[in-house]
Amino acid sequence: MKHSFEVKLAAVNHYLAGHGGIISTAKLFQLSHTSLSHWINLFLLHGPRALDCRHRRSYSPEDKLCVVLYALGHSESLPRVAARFNIPSHNTVKNWIK
């Protein structure tokens, strides 16, 4: 399900303001806690504009290789790697590694 920029930002701000944990904030905004966690990472790494995904992105082979090498060489989770490189889904990174 797609969520608007406004909903994403409101949920992230609610959590970061300390008004609730990941689970309770996700329930309040009717989101999955994994989506909220990803949005929080995106926001902290890249700012609020990272939450505004309006178009499908394409990545060059060089960009993909850079992300894959980073993922394999560091002990970060795939959702964290995706957030670091501003990739909307950790499944994209997972598919590149395969």
CSV table of C-alpha atoms in Angstrom, one decimal:
chain,number,residue,atom,x,y,z
A,1,MET,CA,0.0,0.0,0.0
A,2,LYS,CA,1.3,3.5,-0.9
A,3,HIS,CA,1.2,6.1,1.8
A,4,SER,CA,1.4,9.9,1.2
A,5,PHE,CA,4.4,12.0,2.0
A,6,GLU,CA,2.2,13.7,4.7
A,7,VAL,CA,1.3,10.4,6.4
A,8,LYS,CA,5.0,9.2,6.3
A,9,LEU,CA,6.2,12.5,7.7
A,10,ALA,CA,3.6,12.7,10.4
A,11,ALA,CA,4.3,9.1,11.6
A,12,VAL,CA,8.1,9.7,11.6
A,13,ASN,CA,7.7,13.0,13.5
A,14,HIS,CA,5.3,11.4,16.0
A,15,TYR,CA,7.9,8.7,16.7
A,16,LEU,CA,10.9,11.0,16.9
A,17,ALA,CA,9.0,13.4,19.2
A,18,GLY,CA,8.8,10.5,21.7
A,19,HIS,CA,5.0,10.1,21.6
A,20,GLY,CA,5.2,6.4,21.1
A,21,GLY,CA,7.4,3.4,20.1
A,22,ILE,CA,7.6,1.9,16.6
A,23,ILE,CA,4.8,-0.5,17.2
A,24,SER,CA,2.3,1.9,18.8
A,25,THR,CA,3.1,4.6,16.3
A,26,ALA,CA,2.6,2.2,13.4
A,27,LYS,CA,-0.7,1.0,14.9
A,28,LEU,CA,-1.9,4.6,15.4
A,29,PHE,CA,-1.1,5.5,11.7
A,30,GLN,CA,-2.3,2.1,10.4
A,31,LEU,CA,1.1,1.2,9.0
A,32,SER,CA,3.5,-1.8,9.2
A,33,HIS,CA,6.2,-1.3,11.8
A,34,THR,CA,8.8,-2.3,9.2
A,35,SER,CA,7.7,0.5,6.9
A,36,LEU,CA,7.8,3.0,9.7
A,37,SER,CA,11.3,1.8,10.7
A,38,HIS,CA,12.5,2.2,7.1
A,39,TRP,CA,11.0,5.7,6.9
A,40,ILE,CA,12.7,6.7,10.1
A,41,ASN,CA,16.1,5.5,8.8
A,42,LEU,CA,15.5,7.4,5.5
A,43,PHE,CA,14.5,10.5,7.4
A,44,LEU,CA,17.5,10.4,9.7
A,45,LEU,CA,20.0,9.8,6.9
A,46,HIS,CA,18.6,12.0,4.1
A,47,GLY,CA,16.0,14.3,5.6
A,48,PRO,CA,12.3,14.7,4.9
A,49,ARG,CA,12.5,14.7,1.1
A,50,ALA,CA,13.6,11.1,1.2
A,51,LEU,CA,10.1,10.2,2.2
A,52,ASP,CA,8.7,11.6,-1.0
A,53,CYS,CA,8.9,8.8,-3.6
A,54,ARG,CA,6.8,9.8,-6.5
A,55,HIS,CA,8.5,8.0,-9.4
A,56,ARG,CA,10.1,4.7,-10.2
A,57,ARG,CA,13.9,5.0,-10.1
A,58,SER,CA,16.4,3.3,-12.3
A,59,TYR,CA,19.9,2.5,-11.2
A,60,SER,CA,23.1,2.2,-13.3
A,61,PRO,CA,25.1,-1.1,-13.1
A,62,GLU,CA,27.8,0.9,-11.3
A,63,ASP,CA,25.3,2.1,-8.7
A,64,LYS,CA,24.0,-1.4,-8.1
A,65,LEU,CA,27.6,-2.8,-7.8
A,66,CYS,CA,28.4,-0.1,-5.3
A,67,VAL,CA,25.4,-1.0,-3.1
A,68,VAL,CA,26.0,-4.7,-3.4
A,69,LEU,CA,29.7,-4.4,-2.4
A,70,TYR,CA,28.8,-2.1,0.5
A,71,ALA,CA,26.1,-4.6,1.7
A,72,LEU,CA,28.5,-7.6,1.5
A,73,GLY,CA,31.4,-5.7,3.1
A,74,HIS,CA,29.5,-4.3,6.1
A,75,SER,CA,27.5,-5.8,8.9
A,76,GLU,CA,24.4,-3.7,8.3
A,77,SER,CA,20.9,-5.1,7.7
A,78,LEU,CA,19.5,-4.9,4.2
A,79,PRO,CA,16.9,-2.3,5.3
A,80,ARG,CA,19.6,-0.2,6.8
A,81,VAL,CA,21.7,-0.5,3.5
A,82,ALA,CA,18.6,0.5,1.5
A,83,ALA,CA,18.0,3.5,3.7
A,84,ARG,CA,21.7,4.5,3.5
A,85,PHE,CA,21.6,4.6,-0.3
A,86,ASN,CA,18.0,6.1,-0.4
A,87,ILE,CA,16.6,3.0,-2.0
A,88,PRO,CA,12.8,2.6,-1.3
A,89,SER,CA,12.8,-1.2,-0.6
A,90,HIS,CA,15.4,-3.5,0.9
A,91,ASN,CA,14.1,-6.1,-1.5
A,92,THR,CA,15.7,-4.2,-4.3
A,93,VAL,CA,19.1,-4.6,-2.6
A,94,LYS,CA,18.3,-8.3,-1.9
A,95,ASN,CA,17.5,-8.9,-5.6
A,96,TRP,CA,20.8,-7.3,-6.7
A,97,ILE,CA,22.8,-9.5,-4.3
A,98,LYS,CA,21.2,-12.7,-5.8
